[in-house]
Coordinates of C-alpha atoms and ligand atoms in Angstrom, one line a residue:
M1 CA -32.5 15.6 21.9
S2 CA -33.7 15.6 25.3
T3 CA -34.3 18.9 24.9
R4 CA -37.4 17.9 22.9
A5 CA -40.8 17.6 24.1
H6 CA -42.7 15.0 24.9
W7 CA -46.1 14.5 25.8
T8 CA -47.3 13.9 29.4
N9 CA -49.1 11.0 28.3
R10 CA -50.5 8.4 25.4
I11 CA -53.6 9.5 25.8
A12 CA -52.8 13.6 25.7
F13 CA -51.0 12.1 22.1
I14 CA -54.3 10.3 21.2
L15 CA -56.3 13.7 21.2
A16 CA -53.3 15.7 19.7
A17 CA -53.2 12.6 17.3
T18 CA -57.2 13.0 16.4
G19 CA -57.1 16.8 17.3
S20 CA -55.3 17.4 14.1
A21 CA -57.4 14.1 12.3
I22 CA -60.8 15.3 12.3
G23 CA -60.8 19.6 10.9
L24 CA -62.0 20.9 8.2
G25 CA -61.3 17.6 6.6
N26 CA -64.1 15.9 8.0
I27 CA -66.5 18.4 8.5
W28 CA -66.6 20.6 5.5
K29 CA -64.6 18.8 2.4
F30 CA -65.6 15.0 3.1
P31 CA -69.6 16.0 3.1
Y32 CA -68.4 18.0 -0.6
I33 CA -65.9 16.2 -2.0
A34 CA -68.5 13.6 -0.9
G35 CA -71.8 15.2 -3.2
V36 CA -69.8 16.1 -6.3
N37 CA -67.9 13.0 -6.7
G38 CA -72.1 11.4 -6.5
G39 CA -71.9 9.9 -3.2
G40 CA -71.4 5.3 -2.1
A41 CA -69.2 4.9 -4.4
F42 CA -67.1 7.6 -3.9
V43 CA -67.9 6.4 0.2
M44 CA -67.1 3.2 -0.7
I45 CA -63.8 3.9 -2.2
Y46 CA -62.5 6.1 0.9
L47 CA -63.3 3.9 3.2
A48 CA -61.2 1.3 1.3
C49 CA -58.0 3.5 1.1
I50 CA -58.3 4.4 5.0
L51 CA -58.2 0.8 5.5
A52 CA -56.0 -0.9 3.3
I53 CA -53.7 2.6 2.5
G54 CA -54.1 5.4 5.2
V55 CA -54.1 2.8 8.1
P56 CA -50.3 1.0 7.0
I57 CA -48.5 4.5 6.2
F58 CA -50.3 6.3 9.4
I59 CA -48.3 3.0 11.1
A60 CA -44.8 4.2 9.8
E61 CA -44.9 7.6 9.6
L62 CA -45.4 7.0 13.7
Y63 CA -42.5 4.7 13.5
I64 CA -40.0 6.9 11.5
G65 CA -41.0 10.1 14.3
Q66 CA -40.6 8.0 17.1
K67 CA -37.4 6.8 15.9
G68 CA -36.0 9.8 14.9
Q69 CA -37.0 12.5 17.4
A70 CA -36.7 14.9 15.4
N71 CA -38.8 17.0 12.3
A72 CA -40.2 15.5 9.3
I73 CA -36.6 15.7 7.2
T74 CA -34.2 15.1 9.8
S75 CA -36.1 11.9 10.8
F76 CA -35.5 10.7 7.4
E77 CA -32.3 11.1 8.1
I78 CA -31.3 10.0 11.3
T79 CA -33.1 6.8 10.9
D80 CA -31.4 6.2 7.6
K81 CA -28.4 8.3 6.9
K82 CA -27.6 11.5 6.7
G83 CA -28.2 13.0 2.9
T84 CA -30.3 10.6 2.4
P85 CA -32.3 10.6 -1.0
W86 CA -35.6 9.7 0.8
Q87 CA -36.2 13.3 2.5
I88 CA -37.2 14.0 -0.3
A89 CA -40.7 13.0 1.1
G90 CA -40.3 15.4 4.1
W91 CA -39.9 18.6 1.2
M92 CA -42.1 17.6 -0.7
G93 CA -44.2 17.4 3.0
M94 CA -43.4 20.8 3.5
L95 CA -44.6 22.4 0.3
A96 CA -47.7 19.9 0.7
A97 CA -48.3 21.5 4.1
I98 CA -47.5 25.1 2.9
L99 CA -50.6 24.9 0.5
I100 CA -53.1 23.0 2.5
L101 CA -52.8 25.9 5.3
S102 CA -52.8 28.4 3.0
F103 CA -56.9 27.5 1.9
Y104 CA -57.1 26.2 5.3
S105 CA -57.3 29.1 6.8
V106 CA -59.1 30.6 4.7
V107 CA -62.2 27.9 4.9
G108 CA -61.7 28.3 8.8
G109 CA -62.3 32.5 7.6
W110 CA -65.4 31.6 6.7
I111 CA -66.2 29.2 9.5
L112 CA -64.9 32.2 11.8
D113 CA -67.7 34.5 9.9
F114 CA -70.4 31.6 10.5
E115 CA -69.9 32.3 14.6
Y116 CA -70.0 35.3 13.9
R117 CA -73.6 35.7 12.3
S118 CA -74.6 32.7 15.1
L119 CA -73.4 35.0 18.0
L120 CA -75.6 37.8 15.9
G121 CA -79.2 35.6 15.6
E122 CA -78.5 36.3 12.2
F123 CA -79.9 33.2 10.6
M124 CA -82.5 32.7 13.4
S125 CA -85.1 35.4 11.5
Q126 CA -84.0 34.2 8.0
T127 CA -85.6 31.8 4.7
D128 CA -84.4 29.2 3.8
E129 CA -83.6 31.5 0.9
Q130 CA -81.9 33.9 2.8
I131 CA -79.6 31.5 4.5
Q132 CA -78.3 29.9 1.2
G133 CA -77.4 32.5 -0.3
T134 CA -75.1 33.8 3.1
L135 CA -72.1 32.6 1.5
G136 CA -72.7 33.7 -2.0
G137 CA -72.2 37.6 -0.3
L138 CA -69.2 35.9 2.3
F139 CA -67.5 34.8 -1.2
A140 CA -68.1 38.2 -3.1
D141 CA -66.6 39.5 -0.1
W142 CA -62.9 39.7 -0.4
K143 CA -62.1 41.7 1.8
R144 CA -64.9 40.3 4.8
Q145 CA -62.7 37.2 3.9
M146 CA -59.5 38.1 4.2
F147 CA -60.6 40.0 8.0
W148 CA -61.0 36.2 9.4
H149 CA -58.5 34.6 7.5
F150 CA -56.6 36.9 9.7
I151 CA -57.5 36.4 12.8
F152 CA -57.7 32.3 11.8
M153 CA -54.5 32.2 10.8
T154 CA -53.1 34.5 13.7
L155 CA -54.9 32.3 16.7
V156 CA -52.9 29.1 14.8
I157 CA -50.0 31.4 15.2
G158 CA -50.2 32.4 17.5
I159 CA -51.0 28.3 19.7
V160 CA -47.7 27.1 17.2
I161 CA -45.5 29.9 18.6
A162 CA -46.9 28.7 22.8
G163 CA -45.7 25.3 22.0
V164 CA -47.6 21.6 21.0
K165 CA -48.3 21.2 25.0
N166 CA -49.2 23.8 27.0
G167 CA -51.3 24.9 23.6
L168 CA -53.8 22.4 23.5
E169 CA -53.9 19.5 25.7
R170 CA -56.6 20.1 27.8
W171 CA -58.4 21.6 25.2
N172 CA -58.6 18.5 23.3
K173 CA -59.8 16.6 26.3
I174 CA -63.1 18.7 26.7
L175 CA -64.0 20.6 23.1
M176 CA -63.4 17.2 21.2
P177 CA -66.1 14.6 22.6
A178 CA -68.6 18.1 22.9
L179 CA -67.6 18.0 19.2
F180 CA -68.9 14.4 18.7
A181 CA -71.7 15.4 20.4
I182 CA -73.0 18.0 19.2
L183 CA -73.0 15.5 16.2
I184 CA -75.2 13.1 17.7
L185 CA -78.0 15.9 18.7
L186 CA -78.2 16.9 14.9
L187 CA -78.1 12.9 13.8
V188 CA -80.9 12.2 16.3
R189 CA -82.5 15.3 14.8
V190 CA -82.3 15.0 11.0
T191 CA -83.5 10.8 11.6
M192 CA -87.0 12.4 12.0
M193 CA -87.0 14.7 8.7
D194 CA -88.0 13.7 5.3
G195 CA -84.7 12.9 3.1
F196 CA -82.9 11.2 5.9
S197 CA -83.2 7.5 3.9
Q198 CA -82.5 9.2 1.2
A199 CA -79.7 11.0 2.4
I200 CA -78.2 7.0 4.0
G201 CA -79.4 6.2 -0.4
F202 CA -77.0 7.9 -1.1
L203 CA -73.6 7.7 1.2
F204 CA -74.0 4.3 1.4
S205 CA -75.1 2.3 -1.5
F206 CA -72.6 1.6 -4.4
D207 CA -73.5 2.4 -7.8
A208 CA -70.2 2.5 -10.0
S209 CA -71.7 4.3 -12.6
K210 CA -72.0 7.7 -11.1
L211 CA -67.5 7.6 -10.3
T212 CA -65.1 9.7 -13.0
K213 CA -62.2 8.7 -12.6
A214 CA -61.3 12.6 -11.1
G215 CA -63.3 11.0 -8.1
V216 CA -61.5 8.2 -7.4
L217 CA -57.9 10.4 -6.9
E218 CA -60.3 12.4 -5.0
A219 CA -61.1 9.4 -3.1
V220 CA -57.8 7.9 -1.7
G221 CA -56.0 12.0 -1.4
H222 CA -59.4 12.3 0.7
S223 CA -57.9 9.1 2.9
F224 CA -54.3 10.8 3.3
F225 CA -56.3 14.8 4.1
T226 CA -58.6 13.4 6.6
L227 CA -55.7 11.2 7.9
S228 CA -52.9 14.1 7.6
L229 CA -50.7 11.6 6.3
G230 CA -48.0 12.0 3.4
M231 CA -46.4 15.2 4.4
G232 CA -45.0 15.0 7.8
T233 CA -47.8 16.0 10.3
I234 CA -47.8 12.1 12.5
L235 CA -44.6 11.6 12.1
T236 CA -43.9 14.9 13.7
Y237 CA -46.2 14.0 16.3
G238 CA -44.8 10.6 16.3
S239 CA -41.5 12.4 17.3
Y240 CA -42.7 13.8 20.4
L241 CA -43.5 10.0 21.4
S242 CA -41.1 9.4 24.1
E243 CA -42.2 5.9 25.5
R244 CA -42.7 2.8 23.6
E245 CA -46.1 3.1 22.1
R246 CA -48.2 0.7 20.7
L247 CA -48.2 2.0 17.3
P248 CA -50.8 -0.1 15.4
R249 CA -53.8 0.2 18.1
V250 CA -52.7 4.3 18.0
A251 CA -53.2 4.4 14.5
V252 CA -57.0 1.9 14.9
Q253 CA -58.1 4.3 17.0
V254 CA -57.2 7.6 15.2
A255 CA -58.7 6.4 12.2
F256 CA -62.3 5.1 13.3
L257 CA -63.0 8.1 15.4
D258 CA -61.3 10.1 12.3
T259 CA -64.4 8.4 9.8
L260 CA -67.0 7.8 12.4
I261 CA -67.4 11.5 12.1
A262 CA -67.4 12.2 9.1
L263 CA -69.4 10.2 7.6
I264 CA -72.3 11.8 10.7
A265 CA -71.5 15.0 9.4
G266 CA -71.9 13.5 5.7
V267 CA -75.1 11.8 7.1
V268 CA -76.7 15.3 8.8
I269 CA -75.4 17.7 6.2
F270 CA -77.0 15.2 3.2
T271 CA -80.7 14.6 4.7
V272 CA -80.2 18.9 4.9
V273 CA -80.1 18.8 1.0
F274 CA -82.3 16.3 0.4
S275 CA -85.2 17.6 3.0
F276 CA -84.8 20.8 1.1
N277 CA -84.4 20.0 -2.3
L278 CA -80.6 21.2 -2.2
E279 CA -78.0 20.9 -5.2
P280 CA -75.8 18.1 -3.2
G281 CA -72.5 18.3 -5.7
A282 CA -72.3 22.3 -4.2
G283 CA -69.2 23.1 -3.7
P284 CA -67.1 23.8 -0.9
G285 CA -70.2 26.1 0.3
L286 CA -72.6 22.8 0.8
I287 CA -71.9 23.4 4.2
F288 CA -72.6 27.1 5.1
S289 CA -75.3 26.2 2.5
T290 CA -77.3 23.8 4.6
L291 CA -76.6 23.7 8.3
P292 CA -77.5 27.0 9.7
S293 CA -81.6 26.0 7.9
L294 CA -81.3 22.9 10.2
F295 CA -80.3 24.9 13.5
V296 CA -83.3 27.5 12.9
K297 CA -85.3 24.6 12.6
M298 CA -84.4 23.3 16.1
T299 CA -85.0 24.3 19.6
G300 CA -82.4 25.8 20.9
G301 CA -81.5 26.8 17.3
S302 CA -79.7 29.9 18.2
I303 CA -77.4 28.0 20.5
L304 CA -76.8 25.1 19.0
S305 CA -75.5 26.9 15.8
I306 CA -73.2 29.2 18.0
A307 CA -72.0 26.2 19.7
F308 CA -71.1 24.1 17.1
F309 CA -69.1 26.2 14.6
L310 CA -67.3 27.2 18.0
L311 CA -65.9 23.6 18.2
V312 CA -65.7 23.2 14.7
T313 CA -63.9 26.3 14.6
F314 CA -61.9 24.9 17.5
A315 CA -61.7 21.2 15.2
A316 CA -60.3 23.3 13.0
L317 CA -57.7 25.8 14.6
T318 CA -55.8 22.1 16.0
S319 CA -55.7 20.5 12.7
A320 CA -54.4 23.5 11.5
V321 CA -51.7 24.2 14.4
S322 CA -50.7 20.5 13.1
I323 CA -50.1 21.7 9.3
L324 CA -47.7 24.7 10.7
E325 CA -45.9 22.6 12.7
V326 CA -43.9 20.4 10.7
P327 CA -42.3 23.7 8.3
V328 CA -41.9 25.5 12.1
A329 CA -40.0 21.7 13.9
F330 CA -38.1 21.6 10.4
V331 CA -36.9 25.3 9.6
C332 CA -36.5 25.7 14.1
E333 CA -34.0 22.3 14.3
K334 CA -32.1 23.0 11.0
Y335 CA -31.3 26.1 11.1
G336 CA -31.3 27.4 14.3
I337 CA -34.1 30.0 13.9
G338 CA -36.2 30.9 17.4
R339 CA -39.6 29.3 17.2
K340 CA -41.6 32.9 17.7
K341 CA -39.8 34.3 14.6
T342 CA -39.7 31.4 12.5
T343 CA -43.4 30.4 13.2
L344 CA -44.5 34.6 12.6
L345 CA -42.0 33.9 8.7
I346 CA -43.5 30.9 7.8
G347 CA -46.7 31.8 9.2
G348 CA -46.8 35.7 7.1
F349 CA -46.4 34.0 4.4
I350 CA -48.9 31.1 4.6
Y351 CA -51.4 34.8 5.4
L352 CA -50.8 36.2 2.1
M353 CA -50.7 32.6 0.0
G354 CA -54.2 32.5 1.2
Y355 CA -55.7 35.7 -0.1
L356 CA -54.7 33.7 -3.9
S357 CA -58.1 31.2 -2.7
I358 CA -59.5 34.2 -1.3
F359 CA -59.4 35.9 -4.5
S360 CA -60.6 32.5 -6.4
F361 CA -64.4 33.7 -5.1
N362 CA -64.6 37.2 -6.6
I363 CA -61.7 39.9 -8.8
M364 CA -59.5 36.3 -10.0
S365 CA -62.4 33.5 -10.3
D366 CA -61.2 34.4 -14.9
V367 CA -57.6 33.1 -13.7
K368 CA -57.9 28.9 -14.7
I369 CA -54.5 27.7 -14.1
L370 CA -54.7 24.0 -15.6
G371 CA -58.6 25.0 -16.1
L372 CA -58.9 25.3 -11.4
N373 CA -58.7 28.0 -9.5
F374 CA -56.4 29.5 -7.3
F375 CA -58.6 27.4 -4.8
D376 CA -59.1 24.6 -5.7
L377 CA -55.7 24.1 -7.7
F378 CA -53.8 24.4 -4.3
D379 CA -56.4 21.9 -2.9
K380 CA -56.0 19.1 -5.6
I381 CA -51.6 19.7 -5.8
S382 CA -51.7 18.7 -2.5
S383 CA -54.4 15.8 -1.7
N384 CA -54.5 14.3 -4.6
W385 CA -51.1 14.4 -5.5
L386 CA -48.2 15.0 -2.7
L387 CA -49.7 13.9 0.3
P388 CA -50.0 10.5 -1.7
I389 CA -47.1 10.4 -3.3
G390 CA -45.2 11.1 -0.1
G391 CA -47.3 8.6 1.8
M392 CA -46.0 6.0 -0.7
L393 CA -42.4 7.5 -0.5
I394 CA -42.6 6.9 3.3
S395 CA -44.1 2.9 3.3
L396 CA -41.8 2.7 1.0
F397 CA -39.6 3.7 3.4
V398 CA -40.0 2.4 6.2
G399 CA -41.5 -1.3 4.4
W400 CA -38.3 -1.2 2.0
R401 CA -35.0 0.5 3.5
L402 CA -36.0 0.3 7.4
G403 CA -36.8 -3.2 6.3
K404 CA -38.4 -6.1 8.3
S405 CA -36.0 -4.9 11.5
A406 CA -37.2 -1.4 11.6
V407 CA -41.4 -3.8 11.6
D408 CA -40.5 -5.6 14.1
S409 CA -39.7 -3.8 16.9
A410 CA -42.0 -1.2 15.9
L411 CA -44.8 -4.3 16.1
S412 CA -42.0 -5.9 19.1
D413 CA -46.2 -6.6 21.2
Y414 CA -47.6 -8.0 18.7
P415 CA -47.6 -11.7 16.8
P416 CA -45.5 -12.7 14.1
F417 CA -48.4 -12.9 12.1
A418 CA -49.6 -9.3 12.3
R419 CA -46.3 -7.8 11.9
T420 CA -46.0 -9.9 8.1
T421 CA -49.4 -8.0 7.6
F422 CA -48.7 -5.1 8.0
L423 CA -44.8 -5.1 6.5
W424 CA -46.3 -6.3 3.2
S425 CA -49.2 -3.6 3.9
I426 CA -46.7 -1.1 3.4
R427 CA -44.4 -3.2 1.1
V428 CA -46.6 -3.4 -1.2
L429 CA -50.7 -3.0 -0.3
A430 CA -50.3 0.5 0.6
P431 CA -47.7 1.5 -2.5
L432 CA -48.9 0.4 -5.2
G433 CA -53.2 0.8 -4.6
V434 CA -51.4 4.5 -4.8
V435 CA -50.1 3.7 -8.5
L436 CA -52.8 1.5 -9.7
L437 CA -55.5 4.4 -8.7
M438 CA -53.6 6.8 -9.1
G439 CA -53.0 5.3 -13.0
H440 CA -56.2 5.2 -13.1
T441 CA -57.2 8.3 -13.0
L442 CA -54.3 9.4 -15.4
G443 CA -56.0 7.3 -17.9
W444 CA -52.8 4.1 -18.1
W445 CA -55.4 1.8 -17.4
Ligands
LIG501 N1 -56.8 16.1 9.2 C1 -56.6 17.2 9.1 C2 -58.6 18.2 8.1 O1 -59.1 16.9 8.5 C3 -55.8 18.2 8.2 C4 -54.7 18.3 8.1 C5 -54.1 18.4 9.7 C6 -54.0 17.4 7.4 N2 -52.9 17.8 9.4 C7 -52.9 17.3 8.2 C8 -54.8 17.2 6.2 C9 -52.0 17.1 7.2 C10 -53.2 17.3 5.6 C11 -51.6 16.3 6.3 O2 -59.5 19.1 8.6

């Protein structure tokens, strides 16, 4: 496998893993689903899931990739044996990758549209009502959405064809900290707004009565989605790790940064929501109807708005690339098809599938499957079911199939108690957590 590219150093790898984790999940999805699910109690479960389920599975995934040095499916065969049934987790991951990217890219397109409007200075002369109506207009305009979705997918495909190393490493170092800086700036600004304390109360006070069964599952699913877990992304990235790396440390660092960004985005957005008496449960359009109103009120708002949507575009691209990388790495290595051809083929297919998500907001808005439009259906099936089940299989695979000796070798730099804690986290705690929370949603208890 000496022909495979490797990360130049561990910082490059951490940046890439963070780049994958931090994306629309933090800035768009977390605030919107926290709002739909009533805030505090949802946030608490989500945080608990990150710690007790996300971090151990993150380590397990990195381990399989690092040992297997191959794509998500082949790595199972290399670490176990050819034809191992555990590779089913890899196959589920392929499906999840395609479903997720098909709607993720549509949302990436909305971000591009808002970047374009920011460049034109459109928001600066608008009232709050007009700003809040903008997304509705975009939702109705499927041709415009198709256009931006096309641009977004083209960028993703281009970057994946260029390869993991040259494509992103260099930019990650500059743009991720810049995104962080701009969020801090927004955070400082919203502390001066009326709705700030209400936003803090909404996000951080635990009120179990607001939580529904579906909300619990959503919190579990989102802990996977936001850390890019459960479908082989982190596994695939781990497979580009050459040196012996202290995996737990990487996992904790990525989880910490990812959570921090989501919480800051949440506080900013809900402060705007409460300051302008908007609806916290507004759904997928939440950040689009709130943030431009905030920019308009800030000095240098038009520049901020341009910078913000640009940086979010970048964050979304690094995540989207890590999603597409999973099926591409597999098909290239397994079937020996060229990287360029594979990327174009899979990327093109995903682009077309995205149309179903676009049409969910206009011409096909009455088409419901299991009570959901395509956009919600693809999100819920992949985030709330495929990822947690995939993650559970990954965790059981490392914990029981590869077992204690694998864990000892992965964590050889750590003291015995840390290894034991990790072993039982992936053997019992994380899988049981997923089963209990899923069972709860299904009404088993
Ligand atoms: N974690 C990314 C986000 O929050 C999205 C993402 C990238 C992802 N790779 C993934 C989600 C793999 C699930 C699985 O935006």
